[in-house]
CSV table of C-alpha atoms in Angstrom, one decimal:
chain,number,residue,atom,x,y,z
A,1,UNK,CA,-12.1,-15.1,-16.5
A,2,UNK,CA,-15.1,-17.3,-16.0
A,3,UNK,CA,-17.9,-17.6,-18.5
A,4,UNK,CA,-18.2,-17.6,-22.2
A,5,UNK,CA,-15.3,-15.6,-23.8
A,6,UNK,CA,-15.2,-14.2,-27.3
A,7,UNK,CA,-11.4,-14.0,-28.0
A,8,UNK,CA,-11.8,-11.7,-31.1
A,9,UNK,CA,-13.9,-9.3,-29.0
A,10,UNK,CA,-11.3,-9.3,-26.2
A,11,UNK,CA,-8.6,-8.6,-28.8
A,12,UNK,CA,-10.7,-5.7,-30.2
A,13,UNK,CA,-11.2,-4.3,-26.7
A,14,UNK,CA,-7.5,-4.5,-25.9
A,15,UNK,CA,-6.7,-2.8,-29.3
A,16,UNK,CA,-9.1,0.0,-28.4
A,17,UNK,CA,-7.6,0.5,-24.9
A,18,UNK,CA,-4.1,0.8,-26.5
A,19,UNK,CA,-5.4,3.2,-29.1
A,20,UNK,CA,-7.0,5.4,-26.4
A,21,UNK,CA,-3.9,5.5,-24.2
A,22,UNK,CA,-0.7,6.6,-26.0
A,23,UNK,CA,1.4,5.6,-23.0
A,24,UNK,CA,0.7,2.0,-23.8
A,25,UNK,CA,2.2,2.6,-27.3
A,26,UNK,CA,5.2,4.6,-26.1
A,27,UNK,CA,8.8,3.5,-26.2
A,28,UNK,CA,12.0,5.4,-25.4
A,29,UNK,CA,14.7,5.2,-28.1
A,30,UNK,CA,18.1,6.9,-27.3
A,31,UNK,CA,18.9,9.8,-29.6
A,32,UNK,CA,22.1,11.8,-29.0
A,33,UNK,CA,22.7,9.8,-25.8
A,34,UNK,CA,19.3,10.9,-24.4
A,35,UNK,CA,16.1,8.8,-24.1
A,36,UNK,CA,13.3,10.3,-26.2
A,37,UNK,CA,9.7,9.5,-25.9
A,38,UNK,CA,8.2,8.1,-29.1
A,39,UNK,CA,4.6,7.2,-29.5
A,40,UNK,CA,4.1,4.3,-31.9
A,41,UNK,CA,1.2,4.2,-34.4
A,42,UNK,CA,-2.0,2.3,-33.6
A,43,UNK,CA,-1.9,-1.3,-34.8
A,44,UNK,CA,-4.1,-4.3,-34.1
A,45,UNK,CA,-3.2,-6.1,-30.9
A,46,UNK,CA,-2.9,-9.8,-31.4
A,47,UNK,CA,-3.6,-11.8,-28.3
A,48,UNK,CA,-1.5,-15.0,-28.1
A,49,UNK,CA,-3.7,-17.9,-26.9
A,50,UNK,CA,-2.3,-21.0,-25.2
A,51,UNK,CA,-4.8,-23.8,-24.9
A,52,UNK,CA,-4.2,-25.8,-21.6
A,53,UNK,CA,-7.7,-27.3,-21.6
A,54,UNK,CA,-6.3,-30.8,-22.2
A,55,UNK,CA,-4.4,-30.7,-18.9
A,56,UNK,CA,-6.2,-32.2,-15.8
A,57,UNK,CA,-4.6,-29.8,-13.4
A,58,UNK,CA,-3.2,-26.7,-15.2
A,59,UNK,CA,-2.6,-24.7,-12.1
A,60,UNK,CA,1.2,-25.2,-11.9
A,61,UNK,CA,1.5,-24.7,-15.7
A,62,UNK,CA,-0.4,-21.4,-15.4
A,63,UNK,CA,1.9,-20.3,-12.6
A,64,UNK,CA,5.0,-21.3,-14.7
A,65,UNK,CA,3.7,-19.4,-17.7
A,66,UNK,CA,2.9,-16.4,-15.6
A,67,UNK,CA,6.3,-16.4,-14.0
A,68,UNK,CA,7.9,-16.8,-17.4
A,69,UNK,CA,5.9,-13.8,-18.8
A,70,UNK,CA,6.8,-11.7,-15.8
A,71,UNK,CA,10.5,-12.5,-16.3
A,72,UNK,CA,10.6,-11.4,-20.0
A,73,UNK,CA,12.5,-8.2,-20.3
A,74,UNK,CA,11.0,-5.1,-21.9
A,75,UNK,CA,12.9,-3.3,-24.7
A,76,UNK,CA,12.5,0.3,-23.7
A,77,UNK,CA,13.9,1.5,-27.0
A,78,UNK,CA,11.5,-0.3,-29.4
A,79,UNK,CA,8.7,-1.6,-27.2
A,80,UNK,CA,6.1,-2.9,-26.7
A,81,UNK,CA,6.0,-1.9,-23.1
A,82,UNK,CA,2.5,-3.6,-22.7
A,83,UNK,CA,2.0,-7.3,-23.3
A,84,UNK,CA,-1.0,-9.6,-22.9
A,85,UNK,CA,-1.4,-13.4,-23.2
A,86,UNK,CA,-4.5,-15.6,-22.8
A,87,UNK,CA,-4.5,-19.0,-21.3
A,88,UNK,CA,-7.5,-21.3,-22.0
A,89,UNK,CA,-8.2,-23.7,-19.1
A,90,UNK,CA,-11.6,-24.8,-20.3
A,91,UNK,CA,-14.5,-23.8,-22.5
A,92,UNK,CA,-15.5,-21.2,-19.9
A,93,UNK,CA,-12.4,-20.6,-17.9
A,94,UNK,CA,-9.4,-18.4,-19.0
A,95,UNK,CA,-6.5,-16.6,-17.5
A,96,UNK,CA,-5.6,-13.2,-19.0
A,97,UNK,CA,-2.0,-12.2,-18.3
A,98,UNK,CA,-1.3,-8.4,-18.6
A,99,UNK,CA,2.3,-7.3,-18.3
A,100,UNK,CA,3.2,-3.6,-18.3
A,101,UNK,CA,6.4,-1.8,-17.7
A,102,UNK,CA,6.2,0.7,-14.8
A,103,UNK,CA,7.5,3.5,-17.1
A,104,UNK,CA,4.1,3.5,-18.9
A,105,UNK,CA,1.7,2.6,-16.1
A,106,UNK,CA,1.3,2.5,-12.3
A,107,UNK,CA,-0.9,0.8,-9.8
A,108,UNK,CA,-3.7,3.4,-10.2
A,109,UNK,CA,-3.6,2.9,-14.0
A,110,UNK,CA,-4.4,-0.8,-13.7
A,111,UNK,CA,-7.8,0.1,-12.3
A,112,UNK,CA,-8.5,2.4,-15.3
A,113,UNK,CA,-7.3,-0.4,-17.6
A,114,UNK,CA,-9.6,-3.0,-16.1
A,115,UNK,CA,-12.6,-0.7,-16.0
A,116,UNK,CA,-12.1,0.4,-19.7
A,117,UNK,CA,-11.4,-3.1,-20.9
A,118,UNK,CA,-14.6,-4.4,-19.2
A,119,UNK,CA,-16.7,-1.6,-20.6
A,120,UNK,CA,-15.3,-2.1,-24.1
A,121,UNK,CA,-15.6,-5.9,-24.1
A,122,UNK,CA,-19.2,-5.6,-22.9
A,123,UNK,CA,-20.1,-3.1,-25.7
A,124,UNK,CA,-18.3,-5.0,-28.4
A,125,UNK,CA,-19.7,-8.3,-27.4
A,126,UNK,CA,-23.2,-6.7,-27.9
A,127,UNK,CA,-22.0,-5.3,-31.2
A,128,UNK,CA,-22.2,-1.8,-29.9
A,129,UNK,CA,-19.7,1.0,-30.4
A,130,UNK,CA,-17.3,2.1,-27.6
A,131,UNK,CA,-19.2,3.7,-24.7
A,132,UNK,CA,-16.1,5.6,-23.7
A,133,UNK,CA,-15.6,9.3,-24.5
A,134,UNK,CA,-12.3,10.3,-26.2
A,135,UNK,CA,-9.6,11.4,-23.8
A,136,UNK,CA,-9.2,15.1,-23.5
A,137,UNK,CA,-5.5,14.8,-22.7
A,138,UNK,CA,-2.8,12.1,-22.8
A,139,UNK,CA,-0.2,11.5,-20.2
A,140,UNK,CA,2.4,13.1,-22.5
A,141,UNK,CA,0.4,16.3,-22.5
A,142,UNK,CA,0.4,16.3,-18.7
A,143,UNK,CA,4.1,15.7,-18.6
A,144,UNK,CA,4.8,18.6,-20.9
A,145,UNK,CA,2.5,20.9,-18.8
A,146,UNK,CA,4.3,19.8,-15.6
A,147,UNK,CA,7.7,20.4,-17.1
A,148,UNK,CA,6.6,23.9,-18.3
A,149,UNK,CA,5.1,24.7,-14.9
A,150,UNK,CA,8.1,23.5,-12.9
A,151,UNK,CA,10.5,26.2,-14.0
A,152,UNK,CA,11.8,29.6,-12.9
A,153,UNK,CA,10.3,30.9,-9.7
A,154,UNK,CA,8.0,27.9,-9.1
A,155,UNK,CA,11.0,25.5,-9.4
A,156,UNK,CA,13.0,27.7,-7.0
A,157,UNK,CA,10.2,27.7,-4.5
A,158,UNK,CA,9.9,23.9,-4.6
A,159,UNK,CA,13.6,23.4,-4.2
A,160,UNK,CA,13.7,25.8,-1.3
A,161,UNK,CA,10.8,24.1,0.4
A,162,UNK,CA,12.5,20.7,0.1
A,163,UNK,CA,15.9,22.1,1.2
A,164,UNK,CA,14.2,23.4,4.4
A,165,UNK,CA,12.3,20.1,5.0
A,166,UNK,CA,15.5,18.0,4.6
A,167,UNK,CA,17.8,20.4,6.5
A,168,UNK,CA,19.7,18.3,9.0
A,169,UNK,CA,18.9,15.0,7.3
A,170,UNK,CA,21.8,12.6,7.2
A,171,UNK,CA,23.9,12.6,4.1
A,172,UNK,CA,23.8,8.8,4.0
A,173,UNK,CA,20.8,6.9,5.1
A,174,UNK,CA,22.0,4.1,7.3
A,175,UNK,CA,19.5,1.3,7.0
A,176,UNK,CA,19.9,-1.9,9.1
A,177,UNK,CA,21.6,-4.6,7.1
A,178,UNK,CA,22.9,-8.0,7.9
A,179,UNK,CA,26.5,-6.9,7.1
A,180,UNK,CA,28.2,-3.6,7.8
A,181,UNK,CA,29.0,-1.3,4.9
A,182,UNK,CA,32.6,-1.4,3.7
A,183,UNK,CA,34.7,1.7,4.2
A,184,UNK,CA,35.1,2.0,0.4
A,185,UNK,CA,32.0,1.3,-1.7
A,186,UNK,CA,32.4,-1.1,-4.6
A,187,UNK,CA,29.9,-1.8,-7.3
A,188,UNK,CA,30.4,-5.6,-7.3
A,189,UNK,CA,27.1,-7.3,-6.8
A,190,UNK,CA,24.8,-10.0,-7.9
A,191,UNK,CA,21.2,-11.0,-8.0
A,192,UNK,CA,19.2,-13.7,-6.4
A,193,UNK,CA,15.8,-14.7,-7.7
A,194,UNK,CA,13.3,-15.6,-5.0
């Protein structure tokens, strides 16, 4: 972010985005061995600020902090599933790190978030109210509608369509690998960070 930045205004804009979008306040506690969607109440959204302006070249430090933020696990049961952090590089240069779990957002949602955050910041910086209309529905409403729609005859039609489309498809998808698959599958594995 280049230019003069009012951190309290940015915090207020982030808080409003989170208030508007229940998905950003949602977590998934397990009740009776099943994950259940729980929408948390609206609270203020404190924006942690790290001042790196004393560093001559903060680029590698910014990359390290961004990597560290990206590696932090999300707790799906208690949240939050949306995090932000602000890095100050100079009086008029900042980096805003936004980290969201894919269970509460997708690539398309990021555009909505940036557009709304920009509109809210501009309005709040000018001491104006939010220019955004209240949302008519939330994602949870859409999910309930979709679940209710996808039942009975509609569900059977959808299943039949995909059974026909996938008729004759291989039971196992053989993708090229550098090692052949073993005759008996094991679940031993590991991970390699790159």
